[in-house]
PDB file of C-alpha atoms and ligand atoms in Angstrom:
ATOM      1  CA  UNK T   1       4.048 -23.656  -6.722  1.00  0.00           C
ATOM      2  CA  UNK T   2       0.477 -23.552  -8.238  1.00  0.00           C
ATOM      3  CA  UNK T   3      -0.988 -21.571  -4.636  1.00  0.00           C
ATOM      4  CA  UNK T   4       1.436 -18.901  -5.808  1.00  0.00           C
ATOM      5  CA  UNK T   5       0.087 -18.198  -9.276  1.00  0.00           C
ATOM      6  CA  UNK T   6      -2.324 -15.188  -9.725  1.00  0.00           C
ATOM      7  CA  UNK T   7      -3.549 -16.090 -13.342  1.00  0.00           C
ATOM      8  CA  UNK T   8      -6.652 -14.842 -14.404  1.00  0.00           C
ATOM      9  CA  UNK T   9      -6.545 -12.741 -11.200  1.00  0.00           C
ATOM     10  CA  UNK T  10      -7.196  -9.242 -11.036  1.00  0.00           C
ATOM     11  CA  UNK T  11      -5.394  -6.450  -8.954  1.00  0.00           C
ATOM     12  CA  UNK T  12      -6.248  -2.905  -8.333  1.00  0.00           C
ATOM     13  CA  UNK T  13      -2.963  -1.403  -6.898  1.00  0.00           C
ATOM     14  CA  UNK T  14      -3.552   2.199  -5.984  1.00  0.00           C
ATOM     15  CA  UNK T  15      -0.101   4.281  -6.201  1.00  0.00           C
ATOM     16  CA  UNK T  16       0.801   1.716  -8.277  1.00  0.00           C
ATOM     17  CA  UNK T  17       2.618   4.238 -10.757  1.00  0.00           C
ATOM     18  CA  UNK T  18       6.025   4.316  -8.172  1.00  0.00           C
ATOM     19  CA  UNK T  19       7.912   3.052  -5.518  1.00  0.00           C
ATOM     20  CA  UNK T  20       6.448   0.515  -3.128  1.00  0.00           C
ATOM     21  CA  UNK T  21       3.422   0.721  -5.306  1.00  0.00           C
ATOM     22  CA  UNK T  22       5.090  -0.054  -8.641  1.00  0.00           C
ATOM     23  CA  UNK T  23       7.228  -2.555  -6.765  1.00  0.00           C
ATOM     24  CA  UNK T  24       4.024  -5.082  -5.935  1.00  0.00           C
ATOM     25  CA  UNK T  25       2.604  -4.331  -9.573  1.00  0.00           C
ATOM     26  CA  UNK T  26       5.647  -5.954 -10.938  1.00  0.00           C
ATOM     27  CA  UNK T  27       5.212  -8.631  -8.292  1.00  0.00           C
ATOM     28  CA  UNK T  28       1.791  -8.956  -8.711  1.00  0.00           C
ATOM     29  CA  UNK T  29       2.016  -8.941 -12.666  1.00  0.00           C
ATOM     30  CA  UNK T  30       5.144 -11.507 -13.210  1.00  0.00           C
ATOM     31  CA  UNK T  31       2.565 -13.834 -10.845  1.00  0.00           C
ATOM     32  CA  UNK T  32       0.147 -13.466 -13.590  1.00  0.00           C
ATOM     33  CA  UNK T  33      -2.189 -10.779 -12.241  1.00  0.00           C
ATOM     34  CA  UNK T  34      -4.212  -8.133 -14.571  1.00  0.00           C
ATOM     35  CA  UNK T  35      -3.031  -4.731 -12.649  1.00  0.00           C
ATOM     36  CA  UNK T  36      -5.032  -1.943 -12.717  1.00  0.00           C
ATOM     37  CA  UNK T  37      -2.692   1.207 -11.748  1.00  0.00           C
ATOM     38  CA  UNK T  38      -4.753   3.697 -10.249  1.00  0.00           C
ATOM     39  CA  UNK T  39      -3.083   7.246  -8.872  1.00  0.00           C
ATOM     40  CA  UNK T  40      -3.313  10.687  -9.993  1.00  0.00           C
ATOM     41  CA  UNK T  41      -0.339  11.390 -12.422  1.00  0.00           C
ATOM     42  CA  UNK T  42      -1.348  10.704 -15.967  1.00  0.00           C
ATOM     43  CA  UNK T  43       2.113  10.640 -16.862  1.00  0.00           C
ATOM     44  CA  UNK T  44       3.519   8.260 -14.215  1.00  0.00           C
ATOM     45  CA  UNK T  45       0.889   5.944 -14.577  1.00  0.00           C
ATOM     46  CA  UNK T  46       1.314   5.694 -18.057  1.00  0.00           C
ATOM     47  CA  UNK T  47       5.180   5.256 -17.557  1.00  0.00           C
ATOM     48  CA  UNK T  48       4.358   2.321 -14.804  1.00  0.00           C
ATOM     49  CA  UNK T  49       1.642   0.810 -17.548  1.00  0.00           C
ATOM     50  CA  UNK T  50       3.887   0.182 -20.504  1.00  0.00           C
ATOM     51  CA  UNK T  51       6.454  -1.179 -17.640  1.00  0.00           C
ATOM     52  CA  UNK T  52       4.329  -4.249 -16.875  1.00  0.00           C
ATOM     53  CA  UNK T  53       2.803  -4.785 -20.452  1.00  0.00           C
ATOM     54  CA  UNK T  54       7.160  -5.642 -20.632  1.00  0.00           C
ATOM     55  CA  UNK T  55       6.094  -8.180 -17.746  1.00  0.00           C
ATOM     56  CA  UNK T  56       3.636  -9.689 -19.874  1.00  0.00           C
ATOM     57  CA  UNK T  57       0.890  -8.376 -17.986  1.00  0.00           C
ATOM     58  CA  UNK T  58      -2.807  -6.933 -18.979  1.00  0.00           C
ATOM     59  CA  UNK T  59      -2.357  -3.522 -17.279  1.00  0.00           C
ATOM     60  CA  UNK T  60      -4.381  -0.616 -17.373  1.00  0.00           C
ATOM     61  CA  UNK T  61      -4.048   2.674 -15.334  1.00  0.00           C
ATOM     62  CA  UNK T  62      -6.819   4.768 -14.031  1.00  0.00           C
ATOM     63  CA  UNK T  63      -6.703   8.199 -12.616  1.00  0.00           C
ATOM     64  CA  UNK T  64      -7.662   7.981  -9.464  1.00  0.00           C
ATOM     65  CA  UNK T  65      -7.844  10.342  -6.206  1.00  0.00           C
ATOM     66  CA  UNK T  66      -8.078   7.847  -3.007  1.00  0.00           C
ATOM     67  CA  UNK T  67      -9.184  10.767  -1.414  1.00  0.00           C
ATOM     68  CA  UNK T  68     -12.512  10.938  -3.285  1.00  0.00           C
ATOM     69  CA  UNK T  69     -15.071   8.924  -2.434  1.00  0.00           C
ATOM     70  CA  UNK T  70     -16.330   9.233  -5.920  1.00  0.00           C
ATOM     71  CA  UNK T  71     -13.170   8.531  -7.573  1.00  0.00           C
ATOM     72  CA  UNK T  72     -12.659   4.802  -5.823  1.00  0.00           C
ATOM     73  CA  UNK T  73     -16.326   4.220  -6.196  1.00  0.00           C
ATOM     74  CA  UNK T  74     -15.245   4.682  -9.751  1.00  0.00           C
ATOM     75  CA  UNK T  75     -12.237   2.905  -9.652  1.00  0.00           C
ATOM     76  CA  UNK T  76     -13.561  -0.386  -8.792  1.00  0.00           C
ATOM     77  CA  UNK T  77     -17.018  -0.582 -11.342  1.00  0.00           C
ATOM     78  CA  UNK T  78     -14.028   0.568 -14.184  1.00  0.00           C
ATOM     79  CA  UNK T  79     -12.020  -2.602 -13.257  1.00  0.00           C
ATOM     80  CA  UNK T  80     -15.200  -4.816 -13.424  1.00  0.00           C
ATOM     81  CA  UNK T  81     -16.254  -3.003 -16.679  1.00  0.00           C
ATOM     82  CA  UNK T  82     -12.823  -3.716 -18.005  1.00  0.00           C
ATOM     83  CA  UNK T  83     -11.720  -6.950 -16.728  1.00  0.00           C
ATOM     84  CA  UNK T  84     -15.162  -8.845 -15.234  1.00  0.00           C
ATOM     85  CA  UNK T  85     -14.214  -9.034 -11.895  1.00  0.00           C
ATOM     86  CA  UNK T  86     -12.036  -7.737  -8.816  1.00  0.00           C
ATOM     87  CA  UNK T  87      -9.697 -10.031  -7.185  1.00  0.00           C
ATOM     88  CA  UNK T  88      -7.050  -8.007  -5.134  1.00  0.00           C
ATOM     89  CA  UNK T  89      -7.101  -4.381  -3.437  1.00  0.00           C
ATOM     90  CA  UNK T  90      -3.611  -3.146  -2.636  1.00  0.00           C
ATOM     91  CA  UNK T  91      -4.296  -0.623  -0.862  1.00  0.00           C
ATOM     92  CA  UNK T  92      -0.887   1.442  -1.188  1.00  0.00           C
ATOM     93  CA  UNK T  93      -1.482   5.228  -2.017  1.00  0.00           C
ATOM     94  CA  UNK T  94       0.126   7.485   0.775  1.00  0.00           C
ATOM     95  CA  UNK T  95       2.120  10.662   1.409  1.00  0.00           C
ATOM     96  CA  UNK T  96       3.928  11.975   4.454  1.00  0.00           C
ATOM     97  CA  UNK T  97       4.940  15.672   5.900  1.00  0.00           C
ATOM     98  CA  UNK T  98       7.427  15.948   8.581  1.00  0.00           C
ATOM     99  CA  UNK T  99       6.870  18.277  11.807  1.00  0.00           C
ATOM    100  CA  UNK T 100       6.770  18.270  15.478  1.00  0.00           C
ATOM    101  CA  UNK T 101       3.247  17.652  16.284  1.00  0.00           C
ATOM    102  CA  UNK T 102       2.593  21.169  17.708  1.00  0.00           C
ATOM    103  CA  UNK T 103       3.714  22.467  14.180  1.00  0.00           C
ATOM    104  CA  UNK T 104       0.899  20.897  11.806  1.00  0.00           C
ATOM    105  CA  UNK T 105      -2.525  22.842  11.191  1.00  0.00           C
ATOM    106  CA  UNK T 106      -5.602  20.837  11.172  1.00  0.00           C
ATOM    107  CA  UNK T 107      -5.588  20.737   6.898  1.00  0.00           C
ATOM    108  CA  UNK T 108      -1.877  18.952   6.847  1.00  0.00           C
ATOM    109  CA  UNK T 109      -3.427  16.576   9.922  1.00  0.00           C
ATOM    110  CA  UNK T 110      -6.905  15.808   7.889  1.00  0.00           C
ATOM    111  CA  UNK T 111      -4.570  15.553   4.278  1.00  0.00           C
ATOM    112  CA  UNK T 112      -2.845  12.585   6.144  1.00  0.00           C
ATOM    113  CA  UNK T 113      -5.379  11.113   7.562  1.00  0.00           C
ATOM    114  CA  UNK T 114      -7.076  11.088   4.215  1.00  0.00           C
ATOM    115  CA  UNK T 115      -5.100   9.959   1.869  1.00  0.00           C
ATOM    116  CA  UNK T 116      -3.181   7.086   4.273  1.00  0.00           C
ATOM    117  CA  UNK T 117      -6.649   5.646   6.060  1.00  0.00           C
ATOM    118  CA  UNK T 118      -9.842   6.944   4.786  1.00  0.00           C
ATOM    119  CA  UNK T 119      -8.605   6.163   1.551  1.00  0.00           C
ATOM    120  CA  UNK T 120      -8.181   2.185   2.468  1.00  0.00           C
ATOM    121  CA  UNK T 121     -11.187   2.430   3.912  1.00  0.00           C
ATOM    122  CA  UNK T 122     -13.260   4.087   0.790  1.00  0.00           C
ATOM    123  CA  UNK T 123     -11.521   1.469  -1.572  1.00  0.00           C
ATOM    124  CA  UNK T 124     -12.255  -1.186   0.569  1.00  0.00           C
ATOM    125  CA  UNK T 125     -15.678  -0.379   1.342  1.00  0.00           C
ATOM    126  CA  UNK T 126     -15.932   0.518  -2.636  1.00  0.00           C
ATOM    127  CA  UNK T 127     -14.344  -3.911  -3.471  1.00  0.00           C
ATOM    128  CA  UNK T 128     -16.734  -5.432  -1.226  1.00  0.00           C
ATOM    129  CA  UNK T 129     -19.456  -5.950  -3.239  1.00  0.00           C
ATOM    130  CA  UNK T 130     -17.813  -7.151  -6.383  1.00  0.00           C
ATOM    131  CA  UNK T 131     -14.702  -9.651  -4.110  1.00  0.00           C
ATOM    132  CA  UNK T 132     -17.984 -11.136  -2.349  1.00  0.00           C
ATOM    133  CA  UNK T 133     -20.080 -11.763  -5.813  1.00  0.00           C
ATOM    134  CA  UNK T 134     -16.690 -13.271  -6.984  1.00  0.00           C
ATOM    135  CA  UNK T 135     -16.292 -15.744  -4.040  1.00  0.00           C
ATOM    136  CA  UNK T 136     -13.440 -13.899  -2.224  1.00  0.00           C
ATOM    137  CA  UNK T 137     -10.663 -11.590  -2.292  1.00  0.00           C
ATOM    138  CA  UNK T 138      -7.172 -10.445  -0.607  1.00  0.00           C
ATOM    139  CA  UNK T 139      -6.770  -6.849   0.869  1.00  0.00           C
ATOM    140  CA  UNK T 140      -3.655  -5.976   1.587  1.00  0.00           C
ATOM    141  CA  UNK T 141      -2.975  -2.630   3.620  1.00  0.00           C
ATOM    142  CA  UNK T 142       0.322  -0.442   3.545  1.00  0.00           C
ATOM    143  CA  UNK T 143       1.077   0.347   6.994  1.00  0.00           C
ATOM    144  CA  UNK T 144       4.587   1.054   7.678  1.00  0.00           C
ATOM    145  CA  UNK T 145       6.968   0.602  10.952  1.00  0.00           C
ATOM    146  CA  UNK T 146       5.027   3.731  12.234  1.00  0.00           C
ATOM    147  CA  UNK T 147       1.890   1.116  12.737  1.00  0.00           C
ATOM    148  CA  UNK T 148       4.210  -0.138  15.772  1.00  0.00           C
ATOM    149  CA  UNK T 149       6.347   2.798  16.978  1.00  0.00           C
ATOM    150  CA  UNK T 150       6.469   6.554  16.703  1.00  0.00           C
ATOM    151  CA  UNK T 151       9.032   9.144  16.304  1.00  0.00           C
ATOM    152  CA  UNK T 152       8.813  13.006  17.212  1.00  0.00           C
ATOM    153  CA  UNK T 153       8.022  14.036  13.468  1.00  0.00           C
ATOM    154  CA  UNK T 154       4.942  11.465  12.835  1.00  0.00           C
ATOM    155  CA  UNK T 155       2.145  12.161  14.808  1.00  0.00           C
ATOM    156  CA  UNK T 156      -0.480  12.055  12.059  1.00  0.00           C
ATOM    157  CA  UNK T 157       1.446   9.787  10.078  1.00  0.00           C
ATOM    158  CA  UNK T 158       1.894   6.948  12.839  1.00  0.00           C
ATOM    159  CA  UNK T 159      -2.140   7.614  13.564  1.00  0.00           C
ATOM    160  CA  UNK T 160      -2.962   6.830  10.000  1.00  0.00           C
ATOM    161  CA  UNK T 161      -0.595   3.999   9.930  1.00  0.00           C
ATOM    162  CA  UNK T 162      -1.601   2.368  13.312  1.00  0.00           C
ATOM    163  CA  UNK T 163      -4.886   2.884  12.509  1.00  0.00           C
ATOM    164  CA  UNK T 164      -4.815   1.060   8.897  1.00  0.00           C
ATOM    165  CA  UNK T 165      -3.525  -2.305  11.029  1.00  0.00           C
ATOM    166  CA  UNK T 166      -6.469  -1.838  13.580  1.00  0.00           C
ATOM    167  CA  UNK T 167      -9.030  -0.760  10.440  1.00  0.00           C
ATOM    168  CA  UNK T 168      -7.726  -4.218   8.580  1.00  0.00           C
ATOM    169  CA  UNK T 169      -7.763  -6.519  11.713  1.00  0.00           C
ATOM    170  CA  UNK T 170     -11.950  -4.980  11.939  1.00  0.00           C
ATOM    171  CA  UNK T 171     -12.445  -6.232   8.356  1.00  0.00           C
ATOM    172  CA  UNK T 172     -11.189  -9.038   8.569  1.00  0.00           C
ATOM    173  CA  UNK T 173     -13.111 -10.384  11.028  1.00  0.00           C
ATOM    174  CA  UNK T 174     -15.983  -8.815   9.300  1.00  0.00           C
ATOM    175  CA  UNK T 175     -15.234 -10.459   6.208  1.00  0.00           C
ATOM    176  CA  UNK T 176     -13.545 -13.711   6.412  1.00  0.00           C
ATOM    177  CA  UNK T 177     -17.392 -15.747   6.205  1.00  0.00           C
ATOM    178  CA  UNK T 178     -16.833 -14.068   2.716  1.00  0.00           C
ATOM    179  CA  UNK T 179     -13.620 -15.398   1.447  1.00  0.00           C
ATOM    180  CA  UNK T 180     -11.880 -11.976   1.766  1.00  0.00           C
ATOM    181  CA  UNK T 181      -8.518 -12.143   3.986  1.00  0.00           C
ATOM    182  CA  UNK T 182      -6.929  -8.670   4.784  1.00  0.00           C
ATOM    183  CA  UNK T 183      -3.423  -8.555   5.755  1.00  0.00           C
ATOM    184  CA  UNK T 184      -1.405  -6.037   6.378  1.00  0.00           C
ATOM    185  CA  UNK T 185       2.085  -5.073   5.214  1.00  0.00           C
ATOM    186  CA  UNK T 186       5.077  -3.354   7.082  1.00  0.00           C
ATOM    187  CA  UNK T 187       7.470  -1.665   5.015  1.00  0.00           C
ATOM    188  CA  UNK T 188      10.742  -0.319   6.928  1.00  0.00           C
ATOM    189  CA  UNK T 189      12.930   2.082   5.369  1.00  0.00           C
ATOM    190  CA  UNK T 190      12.341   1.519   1.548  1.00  0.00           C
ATOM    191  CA  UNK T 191      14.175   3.949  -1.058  1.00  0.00           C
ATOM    192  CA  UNK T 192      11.766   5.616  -2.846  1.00  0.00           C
ATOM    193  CA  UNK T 193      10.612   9.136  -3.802  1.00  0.00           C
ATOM    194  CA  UNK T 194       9.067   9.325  -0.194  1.00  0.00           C
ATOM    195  CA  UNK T 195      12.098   8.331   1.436  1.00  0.00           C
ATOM    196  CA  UNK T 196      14.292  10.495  -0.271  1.00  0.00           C
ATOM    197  CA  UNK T 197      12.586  13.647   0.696  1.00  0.00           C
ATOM    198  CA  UNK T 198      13.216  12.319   4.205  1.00  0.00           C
ATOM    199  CA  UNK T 199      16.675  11.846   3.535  1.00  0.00           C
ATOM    200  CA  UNK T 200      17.151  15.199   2.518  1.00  0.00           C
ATOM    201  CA  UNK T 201      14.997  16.879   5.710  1.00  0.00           C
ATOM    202  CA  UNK T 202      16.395  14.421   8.568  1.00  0.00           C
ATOM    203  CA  UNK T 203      19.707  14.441   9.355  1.00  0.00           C
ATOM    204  CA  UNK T 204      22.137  11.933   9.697  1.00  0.00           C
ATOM    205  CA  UNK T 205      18.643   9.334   8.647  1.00  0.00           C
ATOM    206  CA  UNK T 206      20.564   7.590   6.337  1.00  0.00           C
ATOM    207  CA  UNK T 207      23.326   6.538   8.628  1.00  0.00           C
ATOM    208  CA  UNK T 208      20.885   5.878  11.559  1.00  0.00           C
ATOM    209  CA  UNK T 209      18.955   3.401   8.908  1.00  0.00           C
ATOM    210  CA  UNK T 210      21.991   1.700   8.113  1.00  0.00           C
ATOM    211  CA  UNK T 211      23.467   1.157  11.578  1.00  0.00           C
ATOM    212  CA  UNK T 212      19.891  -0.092  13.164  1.00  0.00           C
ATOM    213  CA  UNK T 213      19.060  -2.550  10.343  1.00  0.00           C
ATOM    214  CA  UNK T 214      20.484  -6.177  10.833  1.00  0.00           C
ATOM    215  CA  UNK T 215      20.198  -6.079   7.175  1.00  0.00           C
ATOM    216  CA  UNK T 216      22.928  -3.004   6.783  1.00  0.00           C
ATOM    217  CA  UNK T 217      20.725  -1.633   3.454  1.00  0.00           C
ATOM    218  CA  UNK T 218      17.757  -0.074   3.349  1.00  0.00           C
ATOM    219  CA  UNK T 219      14.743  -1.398   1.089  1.00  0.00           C
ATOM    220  CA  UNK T 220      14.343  -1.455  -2.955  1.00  0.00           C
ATOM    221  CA  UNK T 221      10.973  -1.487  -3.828  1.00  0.00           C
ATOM    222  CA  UNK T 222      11.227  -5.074  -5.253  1.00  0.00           C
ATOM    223  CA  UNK T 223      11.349  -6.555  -1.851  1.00  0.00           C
ATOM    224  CA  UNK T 224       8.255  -5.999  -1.239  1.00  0.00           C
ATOM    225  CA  UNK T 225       6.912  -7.685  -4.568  1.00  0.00           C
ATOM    226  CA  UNK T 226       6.992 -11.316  -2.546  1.00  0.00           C
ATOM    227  CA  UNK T 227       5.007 -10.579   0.084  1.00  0.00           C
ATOM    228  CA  UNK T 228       2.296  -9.504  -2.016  1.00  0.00           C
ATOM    229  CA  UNK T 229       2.501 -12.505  -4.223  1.00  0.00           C
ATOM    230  CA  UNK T 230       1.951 -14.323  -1.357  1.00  0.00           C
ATOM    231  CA  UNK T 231      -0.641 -12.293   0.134  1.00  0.00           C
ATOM    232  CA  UNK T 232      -2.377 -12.110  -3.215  1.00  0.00           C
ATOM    233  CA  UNK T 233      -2.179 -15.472  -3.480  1.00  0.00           C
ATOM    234  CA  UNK T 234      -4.153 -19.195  -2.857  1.00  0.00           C
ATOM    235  CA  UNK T 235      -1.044 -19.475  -0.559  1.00  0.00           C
ATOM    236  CA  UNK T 236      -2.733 -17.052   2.469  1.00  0.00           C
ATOM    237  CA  UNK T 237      -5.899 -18.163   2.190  1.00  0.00           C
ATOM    238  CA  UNK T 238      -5.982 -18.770   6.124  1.00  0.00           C
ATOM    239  CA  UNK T 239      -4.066 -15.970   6.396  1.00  0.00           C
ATOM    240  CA  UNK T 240      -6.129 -13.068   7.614  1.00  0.00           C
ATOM    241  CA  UNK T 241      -5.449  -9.980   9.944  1.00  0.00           C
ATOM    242  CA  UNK T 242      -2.374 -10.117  10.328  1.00  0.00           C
ATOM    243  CA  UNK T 243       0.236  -7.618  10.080  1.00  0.00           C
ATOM    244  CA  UNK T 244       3.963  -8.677   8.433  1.00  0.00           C
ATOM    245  CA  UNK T 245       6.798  -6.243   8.872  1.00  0.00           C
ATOM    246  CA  UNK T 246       9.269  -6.529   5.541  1.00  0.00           C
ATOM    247  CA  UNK T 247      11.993  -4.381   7.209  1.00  0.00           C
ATOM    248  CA  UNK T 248      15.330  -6.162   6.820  1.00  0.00           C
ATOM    249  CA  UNK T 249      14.970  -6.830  10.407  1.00  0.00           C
ATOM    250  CA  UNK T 250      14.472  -2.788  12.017  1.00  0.00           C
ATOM    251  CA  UNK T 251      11.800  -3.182  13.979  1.00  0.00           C
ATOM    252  CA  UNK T 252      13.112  -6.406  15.733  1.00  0.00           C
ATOM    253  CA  UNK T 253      16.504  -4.670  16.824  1.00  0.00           C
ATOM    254  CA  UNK T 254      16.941  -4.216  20.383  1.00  0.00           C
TER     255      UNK T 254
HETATM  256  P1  NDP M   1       5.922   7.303  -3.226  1.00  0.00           P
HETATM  257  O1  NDP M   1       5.840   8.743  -2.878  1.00  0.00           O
HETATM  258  O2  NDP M   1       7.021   6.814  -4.083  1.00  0.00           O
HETATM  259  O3  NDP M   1       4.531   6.812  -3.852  1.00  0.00           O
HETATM  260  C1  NDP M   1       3.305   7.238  -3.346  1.00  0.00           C
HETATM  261  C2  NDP M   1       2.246   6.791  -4.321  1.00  0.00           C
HETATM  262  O4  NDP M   1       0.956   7.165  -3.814  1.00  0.00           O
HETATM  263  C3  NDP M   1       2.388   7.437  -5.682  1.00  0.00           C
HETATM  264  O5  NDP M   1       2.135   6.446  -6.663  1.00  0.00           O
HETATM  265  C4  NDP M   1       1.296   8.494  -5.702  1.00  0.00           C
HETATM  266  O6  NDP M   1       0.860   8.699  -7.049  1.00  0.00           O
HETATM  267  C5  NDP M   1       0.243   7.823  -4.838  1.00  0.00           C
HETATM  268  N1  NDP M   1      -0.701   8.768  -4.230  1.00  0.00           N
HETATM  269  C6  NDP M   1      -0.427   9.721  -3.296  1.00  0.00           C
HETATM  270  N2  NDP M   1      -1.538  10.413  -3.011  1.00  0.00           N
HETATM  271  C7  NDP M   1      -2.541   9.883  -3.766  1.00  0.00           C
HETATM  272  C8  NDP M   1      -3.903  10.181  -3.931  1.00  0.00           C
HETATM  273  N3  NDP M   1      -4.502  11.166  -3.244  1.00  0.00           N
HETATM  274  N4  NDP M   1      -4.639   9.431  -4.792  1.00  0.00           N
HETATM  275  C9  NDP M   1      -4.055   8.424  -5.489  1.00  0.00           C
HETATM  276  N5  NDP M   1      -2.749   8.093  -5.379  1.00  0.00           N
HETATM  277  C10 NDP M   1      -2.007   8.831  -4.529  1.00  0.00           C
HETATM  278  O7  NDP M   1       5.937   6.557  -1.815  1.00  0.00           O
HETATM  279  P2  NDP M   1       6.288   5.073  -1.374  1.00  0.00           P
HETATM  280  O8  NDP M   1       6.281   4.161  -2.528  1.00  0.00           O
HETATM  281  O9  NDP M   1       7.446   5.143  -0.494  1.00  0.00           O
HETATM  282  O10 NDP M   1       5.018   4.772  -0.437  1.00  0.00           O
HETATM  283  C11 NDP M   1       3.989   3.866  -0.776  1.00  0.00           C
HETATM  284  C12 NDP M   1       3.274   3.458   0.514  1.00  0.00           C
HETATM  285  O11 NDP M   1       4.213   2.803   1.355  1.00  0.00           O
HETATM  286  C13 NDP M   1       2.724   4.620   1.313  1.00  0.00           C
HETATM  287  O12 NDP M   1       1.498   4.234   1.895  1.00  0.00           O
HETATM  288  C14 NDP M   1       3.766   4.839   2.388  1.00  0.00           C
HETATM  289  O13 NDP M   1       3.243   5.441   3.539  1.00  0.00           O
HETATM  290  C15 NDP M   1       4.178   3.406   2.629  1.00  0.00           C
HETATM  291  N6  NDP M   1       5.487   3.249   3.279  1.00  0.00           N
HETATM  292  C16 NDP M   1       6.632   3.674   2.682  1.00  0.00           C
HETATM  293  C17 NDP M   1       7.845   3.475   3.318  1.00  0.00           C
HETATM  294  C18 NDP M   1       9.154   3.860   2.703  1.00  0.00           C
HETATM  295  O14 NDP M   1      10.204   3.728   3.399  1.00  0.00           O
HETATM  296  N7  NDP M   1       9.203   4.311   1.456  1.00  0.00           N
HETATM  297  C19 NDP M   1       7.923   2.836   4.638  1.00  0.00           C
HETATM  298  C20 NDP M   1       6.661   2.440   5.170  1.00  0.00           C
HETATM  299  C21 NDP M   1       5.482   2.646   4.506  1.00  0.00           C
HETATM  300  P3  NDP M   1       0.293  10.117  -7.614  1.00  0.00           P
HETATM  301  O15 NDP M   1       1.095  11.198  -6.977  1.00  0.00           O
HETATM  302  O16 NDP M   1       0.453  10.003  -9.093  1.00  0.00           O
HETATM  303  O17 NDP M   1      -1.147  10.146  -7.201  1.00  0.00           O
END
């Protein structure tokens, strides 16, 4: 299983400090990646640090705003300072609010839109250099079931989503004569902070999740930690654009 190893690699997972995030850290980390944890809670990124030094793991966190150019500019020449080189971008961080599309102002549509797709874009843009001096590198994107349908409360969270798959598919063909493949991941319904807020606002969500998945659970953050292994891995390496749903089976229900 050698193509699956990730020793002496090194991952920058952004909202790596919970949920999804923290999920593919542990993933990435029991592989034998270096994880760099990089969101904006001191705290929680602390909390998610000592977590994977259990693992074994050389992890660090960095506070980072993926809304800052700046701040993943940042990001990115700290991991190099620290660790010498940049294998892996997970490009995770994201939020959601919940409306009818007539309902959000042009600041909740632009705080979506930034933190879920300019941000992939910034850190991207911001690993280039140092995955192509290195000889190659994995993205991998966070989209979400939203990257392939909508629903009525959304709108600015499906166009950040959709547009993360098309954003990836553009890079990869840009990149692949460098050795970088960028892939895509998406989640379904995954429990997590996020989700639970949704939970809470939505009703009868949980029951609607449980009845449409072939699965009959919804998601734990560890079942995502595979797919990243693999898309971290030797294993992809003619992998590239693609975009894998990890949904217990939701978004192929008729
Ligand atoms: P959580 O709310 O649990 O985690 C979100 C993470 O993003 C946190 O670590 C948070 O850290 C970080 N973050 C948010 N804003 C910023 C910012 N501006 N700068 C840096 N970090 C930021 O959500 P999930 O784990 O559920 O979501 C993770 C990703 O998975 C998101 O992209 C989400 O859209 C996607 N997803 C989730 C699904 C689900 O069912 N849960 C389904 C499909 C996709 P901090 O606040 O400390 O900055």
């Amino acid at each position: 299983m050698k193509d699956f190893e990730l020793n002496g690699r090194v991952a920058i997972v952004t909202g790596g400090n919970g949920g999804i995030g923290l999920g593919m850290a542990r993933g990435l980390a029991a592989a034998g990646a270096s994880v760099v944890v990089a969101a904006r809670n001191a705290a929680k990124n602390a909390a998610a640090v000592s977590e994977l030094d259990l693992l074994g793991a050389h992890a660090v966190a960095l506070e980072v705003d993926v809304r800052d150019e700046t701040s993943c500019r940042r990001m990115v020449e700290q991991t190099v300072e620290r660790f010498g080189r940049l294998d892996i971008l997970v490009n995770n961080a994201g939020t959601n609010v919940r409306k009818q599309p007539e309902d959000y102002s042009l600041a909740e549509w632009r705080e979506l839109i930034d933190t879920n797709l300019t941000s992939a874009f910034l850190c991207s843009n911001a690993a280039y250099p140092a995955m192509k001096k290195g000889g190659g590198g994995k993205i991998i994107n966070i989209g979400s079931i939203m990257s392939i349908f909508g629903a009525a409360f959304t709108a600015p969270y499906a166009a950040s989503k959709g547009g993360i798959v098309q954003m990836g598919r553009a890079m990869a063909c840009a990149w692949g004569k460098d050795n970088i493949q960028v892939n895509c991941i998406l989640p379904g319904w995954i429990d997590t902070d996020l989700t639970q807020r949704a939970r809470r606002d939505i009703e009868g969500l949980h029951e609607r999740v449980l009845a449409r998945t072939p699965a009959r659970r919804w998601g734990t953050p560890a079942d995502l930690a595979g797919i990243a292994v693999f898309l971290a891995s030797p294993a992809s390496d003619f992998v590239t654009g693609t975009a894998i749903p990890v949904d217990g089976g939701y978004s192929v229900q008729g």
